[in-house]
Tab-separated table of C-alpha atoms and ligand atoms in Angstrom:
chain	number	residue	atom	x	y	z
A	79	MET	CA	-90.162	-273.790	-190.147
A	80	THR	CA	-91.865	-271.214	-188.004
A	81	ASP	CA	-94.018	-268.454	-189.406
A	82	LEU	CA	-91.967	-265.235	-189.565
A	83	SER	CA	-94.090	-263.159	-187.193
A	84	ASP	CA	-94.305	-266.071	-184.706
A	85	PHE	CA	-90.509	-266.361	-184.881
A	86	PHE	CA	-90.046	-262.769	-183.697
A	87	GLU	CA	-92.843	-263.079	-181.140
A	88	ILE	CA	-91.238	-266.200	-179.606
A	89	ILE	CA	-87.813	-264.572	-179.242
A	90	GLN	CA	-89.509	-261.491	-177.730
A	91	GLN	CA	-91.168	-263.709	-175.094
A	92	HIS	CA	-87.895	-265.509	-174.433
A	93	TYR	CA	-86.163	-262.151	-173.934
A	94	GLU	CA	-88.890	-261.016	-171.522
A	95	ARG	CA	-88.219	-264.146	-169.446
A	96	GLY	CA	-84.533	-263.137	-169.219
A	97	LEU	CA	-83.238	-266.351	-170.801
A	98	PRO	CA	-80.189	-266.565	-173.096
A	99	PHE	CA	-80.839	-266.656	-176.834
A	100	VAL	CA	-79.321	-265.819	-180.174
A	101	ALA	CA	-80.998	-265.227	-183.537
A	102	TYR	CA	-79.063	-264.669	-186.753
A	103	ARG	CA	-78.999	-264.739	-190.518
A	104	LYS	CA	-75.926	-265.223	-192.652
A	105	SER	CA	-75.244	-262.891	-195.545
A	106	PHE	CA	-76.941	-263.870	-198.804
A	107	ASP	CA	-73.526	-264.516	-200.381
A	108	ASP	CA	-72.216	-266.619	-197.539
A	109	ARG	CA	-74.653	-269.197	-196.149
A	110	THR	CA	-71.749	-271.561	-195.406
A	111	GLY	CA	-71.907	-274.584	-197.622
A	112	LYS	CA	-74.691	-273.120	-199.791
A	113	GLU	CA	-77.083	-275.903	-198.822
A	114	GLU	CA	-78.758	-273.411	-196.550
A	115	GLN	CA	-81.814	-271.703	-197.919
A	116	PRO	CA	-81.211	-268.016	-198.768
A	117	GLY	CA	-82.656	-265.786	-196.066
A	118	LEU	CA	-82.701	-268.584	-193.478
A	119	LEU	CA	-83.221	-267.097	-190.060
A	120	LYS	CA	-82.165	-269.238	-187.109
A	121	ALA	CA	-82.498	-269.027	-183.346
A	122	LEU	CA	-81.174	-270.950	-180.381
A	123	LEU	CA	-83.285	-270.437	-177.274
A	124	GLN	CA	-81.646	-271.775	-174.144
A	125	HIS	CA	-84.029	-273.801	-171.932
A	126	ASP	CA	-82.926	-272.164	-168.664
A	127	ASP	CA	-80.595	-269.456	-167.368
A	128	ARG	CA	-77.535	-271.588	-166.611
A	129	VAL	CA	-74.237	-269.958	-167.629
A	130	PHE	CA	-72.144	-272.083	-170.000
A	131	ARG	CA	-68.567	-270.964	-170.542
A	132	VAL	CA	-66.181	-272.296	-173.173
A	133	ARG	CA	-63.229	-274.230	-171.723
A	134	ASP	CA	-61.188	-275.157	-174.789
A	135	PHE	CA	-63.305	-274.534	-177.899
A	136	SER	CA	-64.148	-278.210	-178.241
A	137	GLU	CA	-67.737	-277.381	-177.212
A	138	ARG	CA	-70.636	-277.455	-179.652
A	139	GLY	CA	-73.102	-274.639	-179.973
A	140	PHE	CA	-73.157	-270.887	-180.538
A	141	VAL	CA	-70.217	-269.014	-178.990
A	142	PHE	CA	-69.863	-265.325	-178.072
A	143	SER	CA	-66.229	-264.485	-177.498
A	144	PRO	CA	-64.571	-261.225	-176.353
A	145	PHE	CA	-61.630	-259.384	-177.939
A	146	ASP	CA	-59.433	-260.252	-174.959
A	147	GLN	CA	-59.155	-264.045	-174.854
A	148	ARG	CA	-58.189	-264.011	-171.171
A	149	LYS	CA	-61.858	-263.203	-170.546
A	150	ASP	CA	-64.765	-265.661	-170.719
A	151	THR	CA	-66.324	-266.910	-173.929
A	152	LEU	CA	-70.008	-267.705	-173.476
A	153	LEU	CA	-71.838	-270.559	-175.098
A	154	ILE	CA	-75.411	-271.530	-175.882
A	155	PRO	CA	-75.003	-275.297	-176.205
A	156	TYR	CA	-76.754	-277.008	-179.045
A	157	THR	CA	-78.091	-279.672	-176.681
A	158	GLU	CA	-79.481	-277.212	-174.105
A	159	SER	CA	-81.612	-275.106	-176.390
A	160	ARG	CA	-84.631	-275.073	-178.640
A	161	LYS	CA	-83.859	-274.556	-182.338
A	162	MET	CA	-86.138	-272.411	-184.425
A	163	PHE	CA	-86.080	-271.454	-188.120
A	164	ALA	CA	-87.905	-269.040	-190.395
A	165	VAL	CA	-87.282	-267.643	-193.857
A	166	LEU	CA	-86.968	-263.987	-194.763
A	167	PRO	CA	-87.939	-262.871	-198.253
A	168	VAL	CA	-84.794	-262.422	-200.343
A	169	LYS	CA	-84.354	-259.122	-202.131
A	170	PRO	CA	-82.276	-258.891	-205.280
A	171	LYS	CA	-78.834	-257.352	-204.838
A	172	THR	CA	-78.538	-253.747	-205.921
A	173	ASP	CA	-75.859	-251.094	-206.168
A	174	ALA	CA	-78.274	-248.443	-204.943
A	175	PRO	CA	-77.117	-246.277	-202.085
A	176	ASP	CA	-78.733	-246.749	-198.678
A	177	LYS	CA	-82.292	-245.478	-198.480
A	178	ALA	CA	-81.754	-244.073	-195.007
A	179	SER	CA	-79.560	-241.009	-195.111
A	180	ASP	CA	-76.663	-240.497	-192.730
A	181	ILE	CA	-77.504	-239.223	-189.265
A	182	GLN	CA	-75.782	-235.881	-189.167
A	183	ASP	CA	-75.004	-235.571	-185.484
A	184	CYS	CA	-71.390	-235.791	-184.449
A	185	PRO	CA	-70.122	-236.932	-181.111
A	186	GLU	CA	-68.815	-234.289	-178.779
A	187	GLN	CA	-65.683	-232.349	-179.557
A	188	GLU	CA	-64.038	-234.022	-176.573
A	189	ALA	CA	-64.522	-237.507	-178.031
A	190	ARG	CA	-63.006	-236.294	-181.295
A	191	GLU	CA	-59.993	-234.807	-179.540
A	192	LEU	CA	-59.434	-238.015	-177.583
A	193	HIS	CA	-59.543	-240.121	-180.723
A	194	LEU	CA	-57.204	-237.791	-182.608
A	195	GLN	CA	-54.731	-238.025	-179.718
A	196	LEU	CA	-54.991	-241.815	-179.657
A	197	VAL	CA	-54.349	-242.070	-183.402
A	198	ARG	CA	-51.381	-239.674	-183.181
A	199	LYS	CA	-49.939	-241.835	-180.424
A	200	GLY	CA	-50.451	-244.931	-182.580
A	201	VAL	CA	-48.696	-243.364	-185.579
A	202	GLU	CA	-45.851	-242.281	-183.297
A	203	ALA	CA	-45.469	-245.825	-181.910
A	204	ILE	CA	-45.395	-247.236	-185.450
A	205	ARG	CA	-42.751	-244.744	-186.591
A	206	HIS	CA	-40.509	-245.414	-183.594
A	207	GLY	CA	-41.098	-249.028	-182.689
A	208	LYS	CA	-41.730	-252.561	-183.840
A	209	LEU	CA	-45.391	-252.006	-184.654
A	210	LYS	CA	-46.427	-252.052	-188.296
A	211	LYS	CA	-50.178	-251.622	-187.867
A	212	VAL	CA	-52.533	-251.094	-184.937
A	213	VAL	CA	-56.342	-250.974	-184.984
A	214	LEU	CA	-57.627	-248.241	-182.684
A	215	SER	CA	-61.213	-247.900	-181.637
A	216	ARG	CA	-63.644	-245.964	-179.519
A	217	THR	CA	-67.109	-246.328	-178.122
A	218	GLU	CA	-69.960	-243.870	-178.571
A	219	GLU	CA	-73.032	-243.757	-176.413
A	220	ILE	CA	-76.264	-242.475	-177.874
A	221	ARG	CA	-79.661	-241.866	-176.276
A	222	ILE	CA	-82.407	-243.925	-177.821
A	223	ASP	CA	-86.120	-243.577	-177.687
A	224	GLY	CA	-87.782	-246.639	-176.130
A	225	GLU	CA	-86.373	-249.058	-178.681
A	226	LYS	CA	-87.729	-252.586	-178.786
A	227	PRO	CA	-84.661	-254.791	-179.396
A	228	ILE	CA	-86.496	-257.259	-181.612
A	229	ALA	CA	-87.749	-254.387	-183.788
A	230	VAL	CA	-84.159	-253.117	-184.100
A	231	PHE	CA	-83.093	-256.612	-185.160
A	232	ARG	CA	-85.786	-256.677	-187.854
A	233	ARG	CA	-84.538	-253.359	-189.237
A	234	LEU	CA	-80.980	-254.682	-189.174
A	235	LEU	CA	-81.971	-257.739	-191.227
A	236	GLU	CA	-83.890	-255.614	-193.688
A	237	HIS	CA	-81.120	-253.068	-194.089
A	238	TYR	CA	-78.044	-255.293	-194.354
A	239	PRO	CA	-78.694	-258.384	-196.519
A	240	ASP	CA	-74.947	-258.626	-197.211
A	241	ALA	CA	-73.916	-258.929	-193.583
A	242	PHE	CA	-74.069	-261.575	-190.883
A	243	CYS	CA	-76.821	-260.034	-188.719
A	244	TYR	CA	-77.443	-261.154	-185.155
A	245	ILE	CA	-79.108	-260.398	-181.868
A	246	TRP	CA	-77.588	-262.042	-178.786
A	247	TYR	CA	-78.902	-261.876	-175.256
A	248	HIS	CA	-77.370	-263.352	-172.140
A	249	PRO	CA	-77.848	-262.208	-168.530
A	250	VAL	CA	-74.029	-262.114	-168.248
A	251	THR	CA	-73.390	-259.912	-171.331
A	252	GLY	CA	-76.616	-258.002	-171.832
A	253	LEU	CA	-78.039	-257.437	-175.289
A	254	TRP	CA	-75.842	-257.123	-178.384
A	255	LEU	CA	-76.722	-256.621	-182.031
A	256	GLY	CA	-74.550	-256.376	-185.089
A	257	ALA	CA	-74.261	-256.572	-188.864
A	258	THR	CA	-70.726	-257.707	-189.598
A	259	PRO	CA	-69.119	-258.064	-193.037
A	260	GLU	CA	-66.206	-260.142	-191.741
A	261	THR	CA	-65.777	-263.921	-191.550
A	262	LEU	CA	-63.213	-265.175	-189.065
A	263	LEU	CA	-63.339	-268.868	-189.940
A	264	HIS	CA	-65.625	-271.236	-191.800
A	265	ILE	CA	-64.882	-274.929	-191.620
A	266	LYS	CA	-66.686	-277.611	-193.530
A	267	GLY	CA	-65.184	-281.064	-193.296
A	268	CYS	CA	-61.497	-280.419	-193.764
A	269	VAL	CA	-61.912	-277.300	-195.931
A	270	LEU	CA	-61.522	-273.930	-194.322
A	271	HIS	CA	-62.327	-270.464	-195.544
A	272	THR	CA	-61.357	-267.128	-194.091
A	273	MET	CA	-60.874	-263.578	-195.375
A	274	ALA	CA	-58.614	-260.576	-195.073
A	275	LEU	CA	-60.809	-257.483	-194.894
A	276	ALA	CA	-59.366	-254.008	-194.379
A	277	GLY	CA	-59.168	-250.564	-195.945
A	278	THR	CA	-62.276	-248.422	-195.850
A	279	GLN	CA	-63.945	-245.764	-197.962
A	280	LYS	CA	-67.474	-244.460	-198.151
A	281	PHE	CA	-69.796	-246.108	-200.683
A	282	ARG	CA	-70.863	-243.460	-203.220
A	283	GLY	CA	-73.028	-245.471	-205.605
A	284	THR	CA	-70.364	-247.665	-207.225
A	285	THR	CA	-68.006	-250.452	-206.209
A	286	LYS	CA	-65.642	-249.557	-209.052
A	287	VAL	CA	-63.263	-247.391	-207.047
A	288	ASP	CA	-59.537	-246.802	-206.696
A	289	TRP	CA	-57.658	-247.563	-203.494
A	290	GLY	CA	-54.719	-245.615	-202.084
A	291	GLU	CA	-51.378	-247.170	-201.165
A	292	LYS	CA	-52.136	-246.804	-197.441
A	293	GLU	CA	-55.305	-248.934	-197.727
A	294	LYS	CA	-53.674	-251.501	-200.018
A	295	GLN	CA	-50.791	-251.932	-197.616
A	296	GLU	CA	-52.899	-252.228	-194.480
A	297	GLN	CA	-55.000	-254.911	-196.163
A	298	GLN	CA	-51.905	-256.776	-197.373
A	299	VAL	CA	-50.638	-256.922	-193.772
A	300	VAL	CA	-53.846	-258.766	-192.872
A	301	THR	CA	-53.583	-261.226	-195.784
A	302	ASP	CA	-49.921	-261.988	-195.035
A	303	ALA	CA	-50.508	-262.541	-191.317
A	304	ILE	CA	-53.480	-264.859	-191.911
A	305	VAL	CA	-51.591	-266.895	-194.509
A	306	ASP	CA	-48.656	-267.093	-192.122
A	307	SER	CA	-50.752	-268.409	-189.247
A	308	LEU	CA	-52.253	-271.097	-191.517
A	309	ARG	CA	-49.065	-272.130	-193.310
A	310	PHE	CA	-48.088	-275.229	-191.289
A	311	ARG	CA	-51.616	-276.421	-190.693
A	312	VAL	CA	-53.007	-276.513	-194.224
A	313	ASN	CA	-52.290	-277.477	-197.785
A	314	SER	CA	-53.838	-276.449	-201.129
A	315	LEU	CA	-53.869	-272.829	-200.033
A	316	LYS	CA	-55.839	-270.616	-202.456
A	317	ILE	CA	-55.652	-266.859	-202.145
A	318	SER	CA	-58.022	-264.825	-204.300
A	319	ALA	CA	-57.198	-261.504	-205.933
A	320	ALA	CA	-58.035	-258.544	-203.710
A	321	GLU	CA	-61.433	-257.079	-204.592
A	322	THR	CA	-63.720	-254.283	-203.439
A	323	HIS	CA	-66.420	-255.445	-201.046
A	324	ARG	CA	-69.492	-253.414	-200.071
A	325	ALA	CA	-70.704	-253.394	-196.468
A	326	GLY	CA	-73.748	-251.092	-196.161
A	327	ASN	CA	-72.559	-247.510	-196.624
A	328	LEU	CA	-68.887	-248.572	-196.764
A	329	LEU	CA	-66.433	-250.282	-199.081
A	330	HIS	CA	-63.503	-252.468	-198.020
A	331	ILE	CA	-60.747	-254.440	-199.743
A	332	LYS	CA	-61.243	-258.187	-199.384
A	333	THR	CA	-59.133	-261.259	-200.136
A	334	ASP	CA	-60.695	-264.723	-199.802
A	335	ILE	CA	-58.485	-267.465	-198.441
A	336	GLN	CA	-59.313	-271.150	-198.760
A	337	ALA	CA	-57.324	-274.230	-197.747
A	338	SER	CA	-57.506	-277.870	-196.596
A	339	LEU	CA	-56.565	-278.882	-193.068
A	340	ILE	CA	-53.480	-281.124	-193.161
A	341	ASP	CA	-54.741	-283.600	-190.529
A	342	GLY	CA	-58.385	-283.323	-191.524
A	343	TYR	CA	-61.059	-282.157	-189.131
A	344	LYS	CA	-60.187	-282.478	-185.430
A	345	LYS	CA	-61.763	-280.426	-182.676
A	346	GLU	CA	-58.422	-279.655	-181.042
A	347	ASN	CA	-57.023	-278.355	-184.348
A	348	ILE	CA	-59.877	-275.885	-184.660
A	349	ALA	CA	-59.193	-274.637	-181.138
A	350	SER	CA	-55.533	-274.024	-181.871
A	351	LEU	CA	-56.381	-272.429	-185.234
A	352	LEU	CA	-58.697	-269.985	-183.508
A	353	ASN	CA	-55.978	-269.230	-181.036
A	354	SER	CA	-53.502	-268.295	-183.712
A	355	LEU	CA	-55.974	-266.446	-185.979
A	356	HIS	CA	-57.782	-264.295	-183.442
A	357	PRO	CA	-57.426	-261.349	-183.190
A	358	THR	CA	-56.301	-260.832	-186.797
A	359	PRO	CA	-54.510	-257.628	-187.874
A	360	ALA	CA	-57.895	-256.490	-189.263
A	361	VAL	CA	-59.051	-255.726	-185.708
A	362	CYS	CA	-55.838	-255.768	-183.654
A	363	GLY	CA	-52.682	-255.073	-185.639
A	364	PHE	CA	-49.293	-256.484	-186.449
A	365	PRO	CA	-47.240	-257.896	-184.791
A	366	LYS	CA	-50.145	-259.229	-182.776
A	367	GLU	CA	-48.764	-259.149	-179.229
A	368	GLU	CA	-47.307	-255.628	-179.515
A	369	ALA	CA	-50.504	-254.336	-181.091
A	370	LYS	CA	-52.677	-255.966	-178.417
A	371	ARG	CA	-50.517	-254.464	-175.679
A	372	PHE	CA	-50.769	-251.010	-177.271
A	373	ILE	CA	-54.562	-251.317	-177.489
A	374	LEU	CA	-55.030	-252.498	-173.906
A	375	GLU	CA	-52.731	-249.783	-172.557
A	376	ASN	CA	-53.956	-246.864	-174.652
A	377	GLU	CA	-57.542	-247.173	-175.844
A	378	GLY	CA	-58.828	-246.284	-172.393
A	379	TYR	CA	-61.999	-248.372	-172.455
A	380	ASP	CA	-62.962	-252.055	-172.473
A	381	ARG	CA	-63.699	-253.425	-175.955
A	382	SER	CA	-65.704	-256.190	-174.322
A	383	PHE	CA	-67.213	-258.294	-177.146
A	384	TYR	CA	-66.500	-255.776	-179.918
A	385	SER	CA	-63.853	-257.226	-182.269
A	386	GLY	CA	-64.225	-260.608	-180.610
A	387	PHE	CA	-65.990	-263.332	-182.573
A	388	LEU	CA	-69.275	-265.199	-182.595
A	389	GLY	CA	-71.057	-268.007	-184.372
A	390	GLU	CA	-71.646	-271.710	-184.738
A	391	LEU	CA	-68.909	-273.923	-183.341
A	392	HIS	CA	-68.568	-277.604	-184.376
A	393	THR	CA	-72.149	-277.751	-185.511
A	394	ALA	CA	-74.078	-276.009	-188.235
A	395	ILE	CA	-77.592	-275.563	-186.974
A	396	VAL	CA	-79.854	-276.639	-189.796
A	397	PRO	CA	-83.590	-277.327	-190.041
A	398	ALA	CA	-83.086	-280.939	-191.096
A	399	THR	CA	-81.621	-281.929	-187.735
A	400	GLU	CA	-84.099	-281.040	-185.034
A	401	GLY	CA	-82.540	-283.599	-182.710
A	402	ALA	CA	-78.838	-284.399	-182.459
A	403	SER	CA	-76.711	-283.196	-185.324
A	404	ASP	CA	-73.694	-285.081	-186.574
A	405	ASN	CA	-72.349	-282.299	-188.742
A	406	THR	CA	-69.232	-280.577	-187.459
A	407	ASP	CA	-69.191	-277.355	-189.493
A	408	SER	CA	-68.182	-274.094	-187.883
A	409	ALA	CA	-69.091	-270.593	-189.069
A	410	LEU	CA	-67.520	-267.829	-187.001
A	411	TYR	CA	-67.626	-264.068	-187.626
A	412	VAL	CA	-65.738	-261.073	-186.301
A	413	ASN	CA	-67.965	-258.918	-184.099
A	414	LEU	CA	-67.889	-255.571	-185.971
A	415	ARG	CA	-70.501	-252.894	-186.709
A	416	CYS	CA	-72.099	-253.843	-183.425
A	417	MET	CA	-73.658	-252.279	-180.356
A	418	GLN	CA	-74.782	-253.079	-176.860
A	419	LEU	CA	-78.350	-252.005	-176.245
A	420	GLY	CA	-79.472	-250.754	-172.829
A	421	ALA	CA	-82.907	-249.429	-171.833
A	422	HIS	CA	-82.107	-245.809	-172.781
A	423	THR	CA	-78.735	-245.932	-174.497
A	424	ALA	CA	-76.973	-247.755	-177.275
A	425	SER	CA	-73.198	-248.159	-177.000
A	426	LEU	CA	-71.630	-248.278	-180.446
A	427	TYR	CA	-68.134	-249.648	-181.053
A	428	ILE	CA	-66.040	-248.512	-183.987
A	429	GLY	CA	-62.400	-248.568	-185.020
A	430	GLY	CA	-59.967	-248.486	-187.890
A	431	GLY	CA	-56.505	-249.633	-188.914
A	432	ILE	CA	-53.629	-247.213	-188.294
A	433	THR	CA	-50.382	-247.335	-190.247
A	434	ARG	CA	-47.394	-244.983	-190.403
A	435	ASP	CA	-49.165	-242.914	-193.083
A	436	SER	CA	-52.460	-242.467	-191.232
A	437	ASP	CA	-53.968	-239.013	-191.094
A	438	PRO	CA	-55.706	-238.650	-187.679
A	439	LYS	CA	-58.594	-236.560	-189.071
A	440	SER	CA	-59.372	-239.099	-191.805
A	441	GLU	CA	-59.203	-241.903	-189.260
A	442	TRP	CA	-61.688	-240.037	-187.061
A	443	GLU	CA	-64.037	-239.556	-190.028
A	444	GLU	CA	-63.738	-243.245	-190.854
A	445	THR	CA	-65.043	-244.139	-187.378
A	446	CYS	CA	-67.937	-241.677	-187.923
A	447	HIS	CA	-68.848	-243.388	-191.217
A	448	LYS	CA	-68.644	-246.799	-189.562
A	449	ALA	CA	-70.885	-245.606	-186.703
A	450	GLN	CA	-73.592	-244.848	-189.286
A	451	THR	CA	-74.136	-248.587	-189.844
A	452	MET	CA	-75.856	-248.845	-186.450
A	453	LYS	CA	-77.084	-245.228	-186.123
A	454	LYS	CA	-79.186	-245.535	-189.270
A	455	ILE	CA	-81.355	-248.236	-187.804
A	456	LEU	CA	-81.989	-246.641	-184.417
A	457	LEU	CA	-84.856	-244.385	-183.453
A	458	ARG	CA	-83.280	-241.348	-181.841
A	459	LYS	CA	-84.362	-239.286	-178.890
A	460	PRO	CA	-85.517	-235.901	-180.170
B	796	ISJ	C1	-62.285	-252.287	-186.883
B	796	ISJ	C2	-63.323	-252.210	-187.718
B	796	ISJ	O1	-63.290	-252.680	-189.011
B	796	ISJ	C3	-62.148	-253.333	-189.518
B	796	ISJ	C4	-61.137	-252.357	-189.951
B	796	ISJ	C5	-61.124	-251.867	-191.235
B	796	ISJ	C6	-60.157	-250.755	-191.628
B	796	ISJ	O2	-59.282	-250.444	-190.842
B	796	ISJ	O3	-60.293	-250.178	-192.711
B	796	ISJ	C7	-61.977	-252.407	-192.221
B	796	ISJ	C8	-62.741	-253.482	-191.946
B	796	ISJ	C9	-62.618	-254.213	-190.666
B	796	ISJ	O4	-61.690	-255.235	-190.805
B	796	ISJ	C10	-64.635	-251.681	-187.280
B	796	ISJ	O5	-65.583	-251.716	-188.075
B	796	ISJ	O6	-64.759	-251.241	-186.115
C-alpha cells in the first residue's frame, strides 16, 4: 500500500512525464467480488509511452474503449505497468442531498435549440420507423480556471462514493475523468453480473419516488435486450426487481442481472459477449443497429469515448499479486458522467433515452441535470 498523498503525487509525476496511466476506485457497493477493501484506490502506470491497442479482447489489462467499436480500443497491459494501491477513508452512506449546489449557468440558446431539434427528429423516427428507443446526446464545452487534473480526480472521489470514479491519461486520447453509475459486465469465474440502468429524475432528498410509464418502459427495453443477448450463452439467469438507484444528484431505475456462463470462463466467450452487449439500449437504443445508425448520422459530433466502456479485462488488479496474477476477473463500466479535460476547457458529454412519448424540453433539462455531475466538481472561470 502506498500512502495516500504519495499515491496522488506519483500519478501527478507520471502525468507530467506524458506517460499513460489510469487510477480508479470502484463504488463502495460494487468492489467486484467483495474481497477488495472498501475505498481501495488503484493505479496502473505504464512503464513507457508505447501504444497498445486491443485486437480481440483476449488481452489482459485496463481497457479504454470508444462508443463506436470500429475505432481503436486502448490498453494499459498488466505486464507493462507498475501497480499501485492506496486506501481512501470510507464515509457512511447518507441520503443527504449534495453539499455543492447546482451550477446555475445554462449553455447557449443555440445548443438548446440544436438538442431540441435532435430530440424531435428522434421522436419522429420512432413514430414512423422501426426504432423503439434511441439515446441522444450532446457535448458541452466549459472554460475552466487552471484546473489540476489530479485535484479534480480527488474531488470526484470525495463527491461520488457510489460511482466508479476514474482518471485516464494516454497521449492518444488525452485526459478523461468520470464517475459512472453503470456496470457493463463483471465476470468472476463463470459467474457474470450486469445491469439495466435507465430512466432519470432529479434526486430531491429521497429515493422513495414514483416513476412514470415512459421511464419504466425505456428501462424495460434495456432489461429485455440485455437478457436477450445473454440467453444462449448462460444458464441460471437471475433478474432482480427493478429498484431506484441514486447516482449523485440523480435517480435511475436499475435491474441487476446475474447468470452463469454455459461453457465456463473462456477468453473468446468474453470477447463475443462484449460484442453483443455493447452498446446496450441504455446508451444507444433499440434495435441496436438502427439506433446506432441514427446516432452516427444525426448527433453531429463524435462521441469518442463517451458511452464506450472501460475497466479491468481478464485480470482483477489486486494488492496481493504484485507480480503475475492468475485471476481472470473482468470489471467493465459504461463511460458516463464523464469529461475530457484540456488546459483551458472541459468537454462534458451527456445524453438521455428517447422514446415515442419523449418531451423535448424535459429531455433537454435531463441533460442539464446530468451535466451537473461534472460541473459541480470543476473550478469555473469567473
Ligand atoms: C446516456 C446517459 O445515461 C444513461 C441514460 C439514462 C436515461 O436515459 O435515463 C439513464 C442512465 C444511463 O443509462 C448519460 O448519462 O449521458
